[in-house]
Each structure stands twice: as structure tokens, then as C-alpha cells.
Tab-separated table of C-alpha atoms in Angstrom:
chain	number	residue	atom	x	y	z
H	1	UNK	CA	-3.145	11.976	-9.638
H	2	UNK	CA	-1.108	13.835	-7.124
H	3	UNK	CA	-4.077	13.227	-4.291
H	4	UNK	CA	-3.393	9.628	-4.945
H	5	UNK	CA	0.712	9.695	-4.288
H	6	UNK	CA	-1.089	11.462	-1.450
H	7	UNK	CA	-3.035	8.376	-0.551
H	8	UNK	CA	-0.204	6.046	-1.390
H	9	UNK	CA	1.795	7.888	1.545
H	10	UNK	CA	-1.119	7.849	4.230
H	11	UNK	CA	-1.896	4.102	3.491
H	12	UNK	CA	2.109	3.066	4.185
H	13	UNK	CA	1.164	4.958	7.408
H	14	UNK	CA	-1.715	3.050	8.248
H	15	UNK	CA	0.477	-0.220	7.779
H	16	UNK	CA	2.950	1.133	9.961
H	17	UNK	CA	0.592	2.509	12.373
H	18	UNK	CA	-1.318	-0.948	12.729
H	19	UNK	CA	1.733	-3.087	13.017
H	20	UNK	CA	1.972	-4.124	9.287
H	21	UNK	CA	4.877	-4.250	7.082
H	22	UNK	CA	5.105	-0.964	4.504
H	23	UNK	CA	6.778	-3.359	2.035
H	24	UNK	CA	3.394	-5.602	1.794
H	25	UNK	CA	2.136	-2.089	-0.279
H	26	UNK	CA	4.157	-3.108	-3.544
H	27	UNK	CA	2.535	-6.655	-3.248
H	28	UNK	CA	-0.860	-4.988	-3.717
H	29	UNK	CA	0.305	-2.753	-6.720
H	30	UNK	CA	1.612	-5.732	-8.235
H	31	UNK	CA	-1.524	-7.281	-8.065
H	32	UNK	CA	-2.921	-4.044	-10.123
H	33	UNK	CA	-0.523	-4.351	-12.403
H	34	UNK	CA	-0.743	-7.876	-12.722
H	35	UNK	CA	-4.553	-7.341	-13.501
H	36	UNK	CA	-4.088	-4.818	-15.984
H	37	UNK	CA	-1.791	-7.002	-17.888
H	38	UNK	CA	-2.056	-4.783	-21.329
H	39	UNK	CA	-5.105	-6.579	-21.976
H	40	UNK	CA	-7.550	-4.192	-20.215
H	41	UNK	CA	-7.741	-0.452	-19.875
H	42	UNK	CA	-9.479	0.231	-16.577
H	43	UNK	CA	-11.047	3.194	-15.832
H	44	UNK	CA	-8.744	4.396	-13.169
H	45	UNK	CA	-6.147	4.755	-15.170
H	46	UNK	CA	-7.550	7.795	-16.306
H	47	UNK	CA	-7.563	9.363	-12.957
H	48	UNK	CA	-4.596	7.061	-11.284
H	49	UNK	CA	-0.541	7.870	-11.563
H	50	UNK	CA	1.298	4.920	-13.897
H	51	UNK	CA	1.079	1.853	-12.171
H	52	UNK	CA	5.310	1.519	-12.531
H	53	UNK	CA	5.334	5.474	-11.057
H	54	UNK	CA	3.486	4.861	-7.936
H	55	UNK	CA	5.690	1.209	-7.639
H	56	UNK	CA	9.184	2.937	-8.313
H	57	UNK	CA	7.830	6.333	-5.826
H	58	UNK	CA	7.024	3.929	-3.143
H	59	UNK	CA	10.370	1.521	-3.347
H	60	UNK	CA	12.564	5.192	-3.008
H	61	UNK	CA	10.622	6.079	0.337
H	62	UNK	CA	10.092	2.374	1.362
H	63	UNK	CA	13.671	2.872	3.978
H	64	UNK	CA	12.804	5.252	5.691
H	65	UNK	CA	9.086	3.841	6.544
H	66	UNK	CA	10.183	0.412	7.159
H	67	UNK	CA	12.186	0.324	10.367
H	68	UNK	CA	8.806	2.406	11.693
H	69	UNK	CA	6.814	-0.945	11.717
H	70	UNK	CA	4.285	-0.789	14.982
H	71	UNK	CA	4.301	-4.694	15.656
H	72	UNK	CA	3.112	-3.995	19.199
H	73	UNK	CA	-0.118	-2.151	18.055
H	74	UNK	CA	-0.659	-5.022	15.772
H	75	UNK	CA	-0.327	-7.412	19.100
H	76	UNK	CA	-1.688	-5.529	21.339
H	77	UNK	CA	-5.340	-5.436	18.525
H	78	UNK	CA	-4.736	-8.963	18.332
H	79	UNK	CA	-5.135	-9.609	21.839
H	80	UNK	CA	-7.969	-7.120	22.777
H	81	UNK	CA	-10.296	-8.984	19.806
H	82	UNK	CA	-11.936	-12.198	20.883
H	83	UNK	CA	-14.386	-14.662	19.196
């Protein structure tokens, strides 16, 4: 569980890194949590942090990663890919 925090962290910095808002993160555990619904237990929840741990963890650090948004390497990707 704590290698996943882990992963939490390093995928904000991937968004940020490739231009992407940190904040669209908490969209994508919503969407786990939104699947899980209390109808299901998935597997990974035996391996995974609480869905509402990892969403609270990520909201408290979400500041200080969001005004590090890289929209230029997002543009400048953009540009260099052609069809």
C-alpha cells in the first residue's frame, strides 16, 4: 500500500511533467470509486490504500503540485506529432 501513495506521487509528476493538470488525478479516482460503488469488492483492494485515503492524501498535496503545470511540454509534444 505505501508503494502505491508512492505511485500516486510519481503519476501527479508525470501530469505535471507532460503539461497536464495534477487536479485531473482525483477525476480518475473518482471513477474507481464510482466503480466500486459497495456493490463489488475488487481485488485490488486487497493490495490498494482506501479509495477516500489516496483521494483526501492527494487533495492535501494537490497546492503545491498545481502551479507546477508544464503546459509548454504539452505544446511543444503537440506540435512535434503529425498525422
Amino acid at each position: 500500500q505505501d508503494q502505491e501513495i508512492t505511485a500516486d506521487q510519481q503519476a501527479i509528476a508525470t501530469l505535471i511533467a507532460t503539461g497536464y493538470d495534477p487536479a485531473e488525478f482525483l477525476n480518475l479516482l473518482d471513477v474507481l470509486k464510482s466503480a466500486d460503488s459497495g456493490k463489488k469488492v475488487f481485488t485490488w483492494k486487497k493490495t490498494h490504500p482506501d479509495l477516500d485515503a489516496r483521494i483526501k492524501l492527494v487533495k492535501a498535496n494537490l497546492g503545491s503540485f498545481a502551479a507546477k503545470t508544464n503546459k509548454q511540454a504539452r505544446q511543444k509534444r503537440f506540435k512535434a506529432w503529425k498525422l
